[in-house]
Coordinates of C-alpha atoms and ligand atoms in Angstrom, one line a residue:
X30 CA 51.7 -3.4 23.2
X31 CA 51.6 -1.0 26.2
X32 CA 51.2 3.0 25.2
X33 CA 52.1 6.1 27.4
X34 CA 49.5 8.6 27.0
X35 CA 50.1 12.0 26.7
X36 CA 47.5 14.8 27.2
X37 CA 47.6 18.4 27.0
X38 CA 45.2 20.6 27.9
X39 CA 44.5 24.7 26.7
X40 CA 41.4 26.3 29.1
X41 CA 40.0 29.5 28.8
X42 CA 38.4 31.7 31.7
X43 CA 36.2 34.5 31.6
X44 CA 37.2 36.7 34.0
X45 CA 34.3 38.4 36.1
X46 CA 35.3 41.8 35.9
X47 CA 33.3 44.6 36.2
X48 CA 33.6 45.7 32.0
X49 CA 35.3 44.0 28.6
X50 CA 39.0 43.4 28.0
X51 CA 38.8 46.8 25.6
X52 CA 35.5 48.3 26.4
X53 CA 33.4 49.6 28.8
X54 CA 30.3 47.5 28.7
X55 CA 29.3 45.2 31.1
X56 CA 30.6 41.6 31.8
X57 CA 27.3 39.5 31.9
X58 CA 25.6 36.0 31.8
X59 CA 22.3 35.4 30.9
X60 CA 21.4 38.9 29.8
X61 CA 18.7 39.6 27.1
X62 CA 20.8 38.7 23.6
X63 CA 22.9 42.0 22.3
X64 CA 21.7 44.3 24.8
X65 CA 25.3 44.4 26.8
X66 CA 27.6 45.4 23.8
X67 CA 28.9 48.6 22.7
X68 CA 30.5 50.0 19.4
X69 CA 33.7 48.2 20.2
X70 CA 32.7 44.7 21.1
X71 CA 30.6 45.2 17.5
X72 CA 34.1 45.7 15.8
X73 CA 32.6 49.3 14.6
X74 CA 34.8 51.2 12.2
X75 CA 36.8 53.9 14.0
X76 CA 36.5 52.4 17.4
X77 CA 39.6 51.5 19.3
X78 CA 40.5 49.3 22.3
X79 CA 41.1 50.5 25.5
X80 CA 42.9 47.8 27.9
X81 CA 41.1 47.2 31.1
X82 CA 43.4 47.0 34.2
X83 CA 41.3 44.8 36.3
X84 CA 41.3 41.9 33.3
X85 CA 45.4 42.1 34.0
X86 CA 45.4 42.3 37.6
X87 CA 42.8 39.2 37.1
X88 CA 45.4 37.3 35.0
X89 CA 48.5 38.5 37.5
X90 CA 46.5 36.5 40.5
X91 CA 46.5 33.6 38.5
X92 CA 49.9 34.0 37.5
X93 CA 51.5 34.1 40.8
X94 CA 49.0 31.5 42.1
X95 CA 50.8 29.5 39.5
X96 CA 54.5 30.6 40.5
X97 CA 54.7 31.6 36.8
X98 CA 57.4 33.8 35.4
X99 CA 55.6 37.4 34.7
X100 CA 56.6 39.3 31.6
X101 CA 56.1 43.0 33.1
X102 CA 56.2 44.3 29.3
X103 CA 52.2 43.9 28.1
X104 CA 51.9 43.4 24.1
X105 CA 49.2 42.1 22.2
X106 CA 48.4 40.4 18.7
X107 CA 46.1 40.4 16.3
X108 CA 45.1 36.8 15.5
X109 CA 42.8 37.0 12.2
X110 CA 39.9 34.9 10.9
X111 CA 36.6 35.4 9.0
X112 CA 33.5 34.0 11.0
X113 CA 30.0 35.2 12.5
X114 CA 31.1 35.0 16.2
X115 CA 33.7 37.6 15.5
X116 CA 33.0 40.9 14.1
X117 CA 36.0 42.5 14.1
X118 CA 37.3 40.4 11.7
X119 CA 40.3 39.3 14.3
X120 CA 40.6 38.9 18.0
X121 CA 42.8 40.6 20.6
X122 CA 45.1 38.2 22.0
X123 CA 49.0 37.8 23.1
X124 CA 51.0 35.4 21.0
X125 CA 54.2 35.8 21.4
X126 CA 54.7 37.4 24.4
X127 CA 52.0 35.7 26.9
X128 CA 51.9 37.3 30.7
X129 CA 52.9 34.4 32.2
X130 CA 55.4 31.0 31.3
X131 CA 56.5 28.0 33.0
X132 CA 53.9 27.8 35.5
X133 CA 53.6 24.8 38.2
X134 CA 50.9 23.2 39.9
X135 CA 51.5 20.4 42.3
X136 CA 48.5 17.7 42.0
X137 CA 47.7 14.5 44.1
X138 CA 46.3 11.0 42.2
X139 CA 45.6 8.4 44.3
X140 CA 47.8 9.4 47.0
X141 CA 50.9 10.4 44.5
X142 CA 51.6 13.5 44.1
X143 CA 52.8 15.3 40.8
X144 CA 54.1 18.3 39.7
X145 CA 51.8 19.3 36.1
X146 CA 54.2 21.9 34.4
X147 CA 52.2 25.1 32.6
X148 CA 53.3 26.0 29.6
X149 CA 52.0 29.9 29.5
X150 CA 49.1 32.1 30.3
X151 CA 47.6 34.7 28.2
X152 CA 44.9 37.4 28.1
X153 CA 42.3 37.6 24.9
X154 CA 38.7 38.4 25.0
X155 CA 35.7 36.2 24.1
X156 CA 34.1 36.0 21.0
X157 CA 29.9 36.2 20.4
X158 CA 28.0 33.2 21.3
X159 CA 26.6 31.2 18.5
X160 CA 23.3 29.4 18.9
X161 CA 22.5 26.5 16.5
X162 CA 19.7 25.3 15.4
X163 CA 18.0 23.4 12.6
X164 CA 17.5 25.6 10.2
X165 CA 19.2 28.7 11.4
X166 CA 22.4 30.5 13.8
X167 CA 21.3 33.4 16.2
X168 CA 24.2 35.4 17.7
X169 CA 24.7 36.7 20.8
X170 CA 27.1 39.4 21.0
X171 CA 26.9 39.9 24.7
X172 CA 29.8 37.8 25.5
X173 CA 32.2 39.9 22.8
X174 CA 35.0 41.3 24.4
X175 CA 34.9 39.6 27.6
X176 CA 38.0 39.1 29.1
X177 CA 39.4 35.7 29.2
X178 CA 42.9 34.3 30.3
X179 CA 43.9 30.7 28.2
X180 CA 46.3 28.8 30.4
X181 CA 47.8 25.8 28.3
X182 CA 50.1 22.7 30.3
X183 CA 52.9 21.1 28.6
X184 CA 52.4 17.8 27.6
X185 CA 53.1 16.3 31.0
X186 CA 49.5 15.4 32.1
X187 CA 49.3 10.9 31.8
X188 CA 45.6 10.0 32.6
X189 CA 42.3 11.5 32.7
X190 CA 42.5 11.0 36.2
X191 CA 45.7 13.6 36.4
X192 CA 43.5 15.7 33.9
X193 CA 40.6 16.0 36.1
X194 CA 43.1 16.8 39.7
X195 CA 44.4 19.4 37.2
X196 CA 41.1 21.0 36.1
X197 CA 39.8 20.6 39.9
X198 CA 42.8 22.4 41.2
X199 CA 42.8 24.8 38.5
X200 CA 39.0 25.9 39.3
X201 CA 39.4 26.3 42.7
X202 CA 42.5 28.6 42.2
X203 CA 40.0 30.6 39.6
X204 CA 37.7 31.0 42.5
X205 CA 40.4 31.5 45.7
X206 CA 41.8 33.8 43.7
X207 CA 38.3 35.5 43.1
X208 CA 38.5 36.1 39.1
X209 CA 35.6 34.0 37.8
X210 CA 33.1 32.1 38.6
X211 CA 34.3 29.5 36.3
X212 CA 31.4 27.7 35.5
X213 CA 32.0 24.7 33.1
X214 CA 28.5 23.9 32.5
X215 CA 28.0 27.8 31.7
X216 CA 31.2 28.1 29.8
X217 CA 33.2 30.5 31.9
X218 CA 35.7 27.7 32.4
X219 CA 36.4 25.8 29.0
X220 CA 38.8 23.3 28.2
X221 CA 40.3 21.7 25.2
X222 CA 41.7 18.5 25.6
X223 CA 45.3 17.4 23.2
X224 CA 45.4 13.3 23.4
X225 CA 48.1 11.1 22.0
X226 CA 49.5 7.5 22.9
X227 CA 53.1 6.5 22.1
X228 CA 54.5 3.1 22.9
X229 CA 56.4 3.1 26.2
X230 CA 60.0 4.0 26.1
X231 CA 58.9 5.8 22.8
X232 CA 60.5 9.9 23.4
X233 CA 58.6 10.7 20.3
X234 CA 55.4 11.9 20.3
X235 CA 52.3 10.2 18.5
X236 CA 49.5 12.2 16.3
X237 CA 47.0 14.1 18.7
X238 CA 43.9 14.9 18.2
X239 CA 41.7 18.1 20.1
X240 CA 38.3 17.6 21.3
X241 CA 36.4 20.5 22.2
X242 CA 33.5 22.0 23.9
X243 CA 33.4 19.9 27.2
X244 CA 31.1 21.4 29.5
X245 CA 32.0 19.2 32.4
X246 CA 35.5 18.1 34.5
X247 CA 33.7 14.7 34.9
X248 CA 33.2 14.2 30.4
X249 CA 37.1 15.4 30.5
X250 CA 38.4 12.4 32.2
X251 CA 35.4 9.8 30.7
X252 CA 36.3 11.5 27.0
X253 CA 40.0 11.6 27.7
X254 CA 39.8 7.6 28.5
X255 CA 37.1 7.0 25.8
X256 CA 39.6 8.2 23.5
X257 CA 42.9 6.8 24.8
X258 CA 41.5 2.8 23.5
X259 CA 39.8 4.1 20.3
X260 CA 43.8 5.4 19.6
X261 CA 44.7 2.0 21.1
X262 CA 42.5 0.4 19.2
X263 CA 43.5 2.0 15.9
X264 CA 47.0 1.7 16.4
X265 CA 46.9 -2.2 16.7
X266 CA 45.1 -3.0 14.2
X267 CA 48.2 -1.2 12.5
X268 CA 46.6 1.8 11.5
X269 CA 47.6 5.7 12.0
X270 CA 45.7 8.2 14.4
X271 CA 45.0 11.3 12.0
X272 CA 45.5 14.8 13.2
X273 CA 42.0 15.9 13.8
X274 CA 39.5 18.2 16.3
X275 CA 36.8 15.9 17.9
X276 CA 34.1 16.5 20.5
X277 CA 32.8 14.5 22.9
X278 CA 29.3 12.8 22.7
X279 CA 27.6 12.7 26.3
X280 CA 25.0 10.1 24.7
X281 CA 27.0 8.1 22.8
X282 CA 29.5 8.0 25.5
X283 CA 32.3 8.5 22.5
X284 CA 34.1 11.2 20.8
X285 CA 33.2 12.0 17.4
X286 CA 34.6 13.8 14.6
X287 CA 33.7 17.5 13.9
X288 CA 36.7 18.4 11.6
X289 CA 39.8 17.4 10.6
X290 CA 43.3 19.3 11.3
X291 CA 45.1 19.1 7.6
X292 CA 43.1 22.4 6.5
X293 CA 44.1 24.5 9.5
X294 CA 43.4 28.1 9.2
X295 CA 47.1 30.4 9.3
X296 CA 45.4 33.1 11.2
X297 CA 48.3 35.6 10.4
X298 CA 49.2 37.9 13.7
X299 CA 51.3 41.0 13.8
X300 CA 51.4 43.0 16.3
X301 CA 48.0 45.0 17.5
X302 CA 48.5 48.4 16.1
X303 CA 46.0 50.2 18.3
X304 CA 47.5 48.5 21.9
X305 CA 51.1 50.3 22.2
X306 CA 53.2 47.8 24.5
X307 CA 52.9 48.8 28.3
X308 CA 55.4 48.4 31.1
X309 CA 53.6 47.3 34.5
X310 CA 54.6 48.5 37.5
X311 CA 56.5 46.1 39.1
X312 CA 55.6 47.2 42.7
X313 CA 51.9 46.9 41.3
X314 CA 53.0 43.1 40.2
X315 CA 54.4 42.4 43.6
X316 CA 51.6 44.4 45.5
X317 CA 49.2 41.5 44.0
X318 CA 51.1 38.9 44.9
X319 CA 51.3 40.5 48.4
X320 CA 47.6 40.4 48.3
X321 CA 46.5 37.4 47.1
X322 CA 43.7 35.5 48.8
X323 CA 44.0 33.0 51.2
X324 CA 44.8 30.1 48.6
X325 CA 43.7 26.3 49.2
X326 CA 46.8 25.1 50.8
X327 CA 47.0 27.8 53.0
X328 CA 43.3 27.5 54.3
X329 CA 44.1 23.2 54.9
X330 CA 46.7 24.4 56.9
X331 CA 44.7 26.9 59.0
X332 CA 42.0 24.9 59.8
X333 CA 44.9 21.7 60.7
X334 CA 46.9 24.1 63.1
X335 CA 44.4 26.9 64.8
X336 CA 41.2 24.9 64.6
X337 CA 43.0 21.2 64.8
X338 CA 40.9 19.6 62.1
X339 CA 41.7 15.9 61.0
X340 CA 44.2 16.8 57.6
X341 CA 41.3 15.1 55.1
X342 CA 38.4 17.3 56.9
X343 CA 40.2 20.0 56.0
X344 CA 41.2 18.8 52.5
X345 CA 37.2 17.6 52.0
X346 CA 36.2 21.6 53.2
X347 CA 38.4 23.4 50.9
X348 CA 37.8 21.5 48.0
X349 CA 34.7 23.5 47.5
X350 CA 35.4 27.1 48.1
X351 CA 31.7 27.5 49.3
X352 CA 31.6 24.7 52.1
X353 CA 34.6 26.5 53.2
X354 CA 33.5 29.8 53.4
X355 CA 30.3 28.4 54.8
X356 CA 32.3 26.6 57.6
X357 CA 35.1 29.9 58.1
X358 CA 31.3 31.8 58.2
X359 CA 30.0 29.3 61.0
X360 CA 32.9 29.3 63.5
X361 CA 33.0 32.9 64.3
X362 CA 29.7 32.0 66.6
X363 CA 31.4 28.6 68.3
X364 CA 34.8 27.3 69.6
X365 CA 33.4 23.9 68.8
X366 CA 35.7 23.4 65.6
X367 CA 35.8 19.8 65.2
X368 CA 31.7 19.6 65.5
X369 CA 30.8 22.3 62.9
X370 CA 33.0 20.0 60.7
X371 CA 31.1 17.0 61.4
X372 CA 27.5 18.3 60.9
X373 CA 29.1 20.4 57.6
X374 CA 30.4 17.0 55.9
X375 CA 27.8 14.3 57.5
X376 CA 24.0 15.9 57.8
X377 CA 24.5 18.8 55.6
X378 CA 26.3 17.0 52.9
X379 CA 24.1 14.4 52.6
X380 CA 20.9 17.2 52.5
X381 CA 22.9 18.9 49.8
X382 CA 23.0 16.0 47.8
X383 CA 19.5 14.2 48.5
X384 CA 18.1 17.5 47.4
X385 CA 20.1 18.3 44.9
X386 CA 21.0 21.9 45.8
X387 CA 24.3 23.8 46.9
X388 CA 25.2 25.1 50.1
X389 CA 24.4 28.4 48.9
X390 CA 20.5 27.8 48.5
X391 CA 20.1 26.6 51.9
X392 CA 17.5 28.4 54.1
X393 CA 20.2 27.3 57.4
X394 CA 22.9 30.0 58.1
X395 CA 26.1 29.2 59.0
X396 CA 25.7 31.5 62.1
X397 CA 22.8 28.6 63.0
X398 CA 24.7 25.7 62.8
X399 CA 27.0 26.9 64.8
X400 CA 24.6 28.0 67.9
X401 CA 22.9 24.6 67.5
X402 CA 26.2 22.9 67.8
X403 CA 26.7 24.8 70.8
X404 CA 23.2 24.1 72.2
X405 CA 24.5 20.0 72.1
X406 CA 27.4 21.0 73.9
X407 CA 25.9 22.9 76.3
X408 CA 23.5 20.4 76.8
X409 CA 20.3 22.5 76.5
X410 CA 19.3 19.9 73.8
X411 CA 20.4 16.0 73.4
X412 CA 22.8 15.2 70.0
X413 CA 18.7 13.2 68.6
X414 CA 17.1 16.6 69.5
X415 CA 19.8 17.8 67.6
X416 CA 19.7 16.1 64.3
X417 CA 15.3 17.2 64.6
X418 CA 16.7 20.6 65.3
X419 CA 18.9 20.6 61.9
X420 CA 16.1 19.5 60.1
X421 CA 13.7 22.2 61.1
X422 CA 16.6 24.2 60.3
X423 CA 16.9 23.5 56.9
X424 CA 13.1 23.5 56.4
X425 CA 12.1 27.1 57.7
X426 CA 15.4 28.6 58.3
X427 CA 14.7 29.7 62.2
X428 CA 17.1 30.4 64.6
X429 CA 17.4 27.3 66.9
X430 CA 16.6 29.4 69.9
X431 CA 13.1 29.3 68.3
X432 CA 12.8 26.0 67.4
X433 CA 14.2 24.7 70.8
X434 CA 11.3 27.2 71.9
X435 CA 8.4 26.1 69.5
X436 CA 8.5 22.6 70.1
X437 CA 9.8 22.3 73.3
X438 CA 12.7 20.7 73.5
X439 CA 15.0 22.2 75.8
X440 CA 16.5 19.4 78.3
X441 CA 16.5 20.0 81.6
X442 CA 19.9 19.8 83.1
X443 CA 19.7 21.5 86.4
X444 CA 20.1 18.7 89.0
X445 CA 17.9 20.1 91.7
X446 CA 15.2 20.5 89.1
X447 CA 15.8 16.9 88.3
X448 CA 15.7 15.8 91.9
X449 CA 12.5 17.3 92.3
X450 CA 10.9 15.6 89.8
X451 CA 12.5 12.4 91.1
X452 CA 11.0 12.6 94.3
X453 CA 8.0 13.6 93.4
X454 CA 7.5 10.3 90.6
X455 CA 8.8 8.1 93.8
X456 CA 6.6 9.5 96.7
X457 CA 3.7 8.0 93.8
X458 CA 5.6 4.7 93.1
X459 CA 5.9 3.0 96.5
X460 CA 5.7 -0.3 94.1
X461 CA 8.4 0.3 92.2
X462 CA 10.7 1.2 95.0
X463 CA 10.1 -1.6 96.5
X464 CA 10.7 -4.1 93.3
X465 CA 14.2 -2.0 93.1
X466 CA 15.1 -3.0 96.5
X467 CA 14.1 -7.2 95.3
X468 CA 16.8 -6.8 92.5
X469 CA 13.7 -5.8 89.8
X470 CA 15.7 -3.9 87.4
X471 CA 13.1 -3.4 85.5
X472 CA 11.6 -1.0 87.8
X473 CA 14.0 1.7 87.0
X474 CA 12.9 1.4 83.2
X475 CA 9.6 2.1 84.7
X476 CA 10.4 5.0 87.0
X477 CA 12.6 6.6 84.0
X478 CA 10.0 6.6 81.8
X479 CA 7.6 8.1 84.5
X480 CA 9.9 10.9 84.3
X481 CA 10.2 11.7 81.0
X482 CA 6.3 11.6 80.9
X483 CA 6.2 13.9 83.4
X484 CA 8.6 16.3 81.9
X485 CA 7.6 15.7 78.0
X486 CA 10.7 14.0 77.2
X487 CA 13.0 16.9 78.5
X488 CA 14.9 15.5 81.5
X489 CA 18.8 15.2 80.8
X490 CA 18.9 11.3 80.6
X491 CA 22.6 11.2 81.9
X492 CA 21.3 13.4 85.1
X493 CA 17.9 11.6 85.4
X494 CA 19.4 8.0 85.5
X495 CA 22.3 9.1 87.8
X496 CA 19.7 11.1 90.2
X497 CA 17.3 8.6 89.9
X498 CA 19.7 5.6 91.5
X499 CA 21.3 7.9 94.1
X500 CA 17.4 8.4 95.5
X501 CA 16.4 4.7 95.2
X502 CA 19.3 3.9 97.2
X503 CA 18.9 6.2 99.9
X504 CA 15.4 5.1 100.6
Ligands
ADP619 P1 47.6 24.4 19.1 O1 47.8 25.9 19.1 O2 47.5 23.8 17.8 O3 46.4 24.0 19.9 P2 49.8 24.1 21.0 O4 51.2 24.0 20.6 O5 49.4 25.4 21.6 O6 48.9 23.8 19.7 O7 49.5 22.9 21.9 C1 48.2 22.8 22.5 C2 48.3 21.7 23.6 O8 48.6 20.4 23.0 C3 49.3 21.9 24.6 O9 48.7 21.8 25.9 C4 50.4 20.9 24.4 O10 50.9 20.4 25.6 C5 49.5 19.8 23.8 N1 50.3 18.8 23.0 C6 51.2 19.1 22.1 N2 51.6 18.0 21.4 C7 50.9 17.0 22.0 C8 50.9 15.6 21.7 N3 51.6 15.0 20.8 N4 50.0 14.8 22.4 C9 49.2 15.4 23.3 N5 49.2 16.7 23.6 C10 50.1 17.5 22.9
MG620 MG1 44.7 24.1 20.5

């Protein structure tokens, strides 16, 4: 039999704003444990929420960058449950009335493109972080009452391979639109994956089950497909799929149980008593859509019509925010678009990833690779001096005037000073001149190599060879 899968999936961001969703300390990672919390992240009797504007402006960007329908009227829930990472006893959310519905994204799989619908987006803040370990739970209540924004799709996503050009997209817009680092591996981007199969043809919808916690858009897709044939599996060997939360094992390479759905919690919300509903402004709404950041699409296009980059150069830049900055960075110091390109995605790619670093750890500055770029074209070095140039670059971080300068590479290009030094290697070669004029073509290896002994390597070969024959043949 041949199943249709059907994923959903529910992320959560941490916006990087400046304080909490409803209180004034700081939004942190990494901090010493509990020292960034205040009364009201600790859920202290008495204490009340204040709503920071930042955290909605943060979850407007998104909104727009997902052409979602806004509701301009704010209200929040209470959503209520008992457990360690949550002092107050409930957390902040929106429920019923989420900022932001039937969103759109467009995606591309294997050269088809899609359209992933989004369901809604609303604003909540984090609960503590809970650290296991054998014997014992520490708490860290630093992350309390940071902002996040959940964005859940409709069930509309059919592969891990759709999943991941969702989550990929999705990231980038989180950092375009400058609201978070989101950081899977440090948990500022989160997702939750829904899975069920259904028989093609089938309009109703198999059991699903959740898994949680994956820390990577990579163990999306490989858990997503790891658990597409265990439901296959199941389901031909005529058994049923049960309603249950898993997680994804990174060893194992499989998803395992952690609970099972049938004793859901009913977390009861009402209506948050101490947030009164409030109307935005819906210049303000408009004024951030006016403002937005240069988005993805927008910067492809850029760098295709002003700088007249190949389509997929431009599509490899902007996939990471940070080569693309480090690129938009670069060619403020060179008209030589098309070349800063090249050395980005060939030699400093391939540095990035035989040393295991990102572009932002690099000791070369974009300004630098763009005056060495310019030093090829300009032919004060040759494109193998260049590559030696790049290196040094990356090793001590100079300026490539000063490494040009330290090791002596600048070509000469200056065809009298060429001619010179022709003349000079002949008037001591009689010989060769001589085997030249028998048809020894071997003598102008000879006389070439004189040269660049003479001038430590730095004669313009192009100039020298063409210099070089004009004088043989005139003697
Ligand atoms: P919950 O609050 O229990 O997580 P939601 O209704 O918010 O449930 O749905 C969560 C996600 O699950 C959504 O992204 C939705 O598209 C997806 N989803 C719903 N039904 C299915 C299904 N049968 N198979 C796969 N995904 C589903
Ligand atoms: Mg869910």
């Amino acid at each position: 039999m041949n199943f249709e899968v059907i994923i959903g999936l529910e992320v959560h961001c941490e916006l990087t704003t400046q304080s909490k969703m409803f209180s004034a300390s700081p939004v942190t990672f990494g901090q010493a444990p509990n020292t960034k919390v205040n009364e009201v992240d600790l859920g202290m009797t008495g204490t009340m929420p204040v709503l920071n504007k930042t955290g909605v402006e943060y979850a407007v960007r998104v909104c727009h960058a997902l052409n979602m329908e806004i509701d301009e009227l704010l209200r929040f829930d209470r959503k209520n449950y008992y457990y360690s990472d949550l002092p107050k006893g409930f957390q902040i959310t929106q429920d019923r009335f989420p900022i932001g519905r039937n969103g759109t994204m467009e995606i591309e799989v294997d050269g088809k493109k899609k359209t992933i619908e989004i369901e809604r987006l609303h604003m909540e803040e984090d609960t503590a972080k809970q650290l296991h370990f054998d014997d014992h739970t520490l708490i860290d209540y630093n992350r309390s009452g940071i902002p996040l924004i959940e964005i859940v799709t409709k069930p509309n996503i059919r592969s891990g391979k759709e999943a991941a050009a969702y989550l990929e997209k999705l990231r980038s817009i989180f950092l375009y639109t400058k609201v978070s680092d989101a950081k899977m591996e440090e948990g500022s981007m989160r997702c939750d994956v829904n899975v069920s199969i259904r028989p093609f043809g089938s309009d109703k919808f198999g059991t699903r089950t959740e898994i949680k916690n994956l820390n990577s858009i990579s163990n999306v897709q490989k858990a997503i497909e790891f658990e597409v044939s265990r439901q296959e599996k199941i389901l031909l060997q005529g058994g049923k799929v049960l309603q249950e939360t898993r997680r994804y094992d990174e060893g194992l390479k499989e998803t395992v149980l952690m609970r099972s759905k049938g004793d859901a919690v009913d977390y009861k919300y009402y209506p948050e008593p101490n947030i009164l509903p409030i109307r935005l402004d819906h210049q303000w709404v408009l004024d951030i859509k006016e403002a937005l950041p240069e988005m993805p699409e927008e910067r492809i296009k850029r760098y295709v019509e002003k700088y007249q980059l190949p389509k997929n150069d431009a599509k490899i830049l902007v996939a990471t925010k940070e080569i693309s900055d480090y690129y938009d960075e670069a060619i403020r110091y060179t008209k030589e678009y098309k070349l800063v390109c090249n050395w980005l995605l060939g030699e400093t790619m391939a540095y990035l990833n035989k040393s295991n670093t990102t572009i932002e750890a690099i000791k070369m500055i974009p300004k630098c690779l763009a005056e060495m770029v310019n030093c090829v074209v300009d032919e004060t070095i040759s494109s193998k001096q260049a590559k030696k140039v790049f290196d040094l670059m990356m090793e001590t971080g100079k300026d490539p005037e000063t490494i040009i300068e330290e090791n002596h590479m600048k070509q000469i290009s200056s065809v009298d000073e060429i001619r010179k030094i022709v003349c000079d290697v002949l008037d001591k070669n009689p010989q060769s001149i001589e085997d030249y004029k028998n048809g020894k073509d071997r003598a102008v290896g000879f006389l070439v190599g004189q040269i660049m002994k003479v001038t430590g390597g730095q004669a313009n070969p192009g100039i020298t060879n063409k210099v070089l024959i004009e004088e043989l043949k005139s003697r």
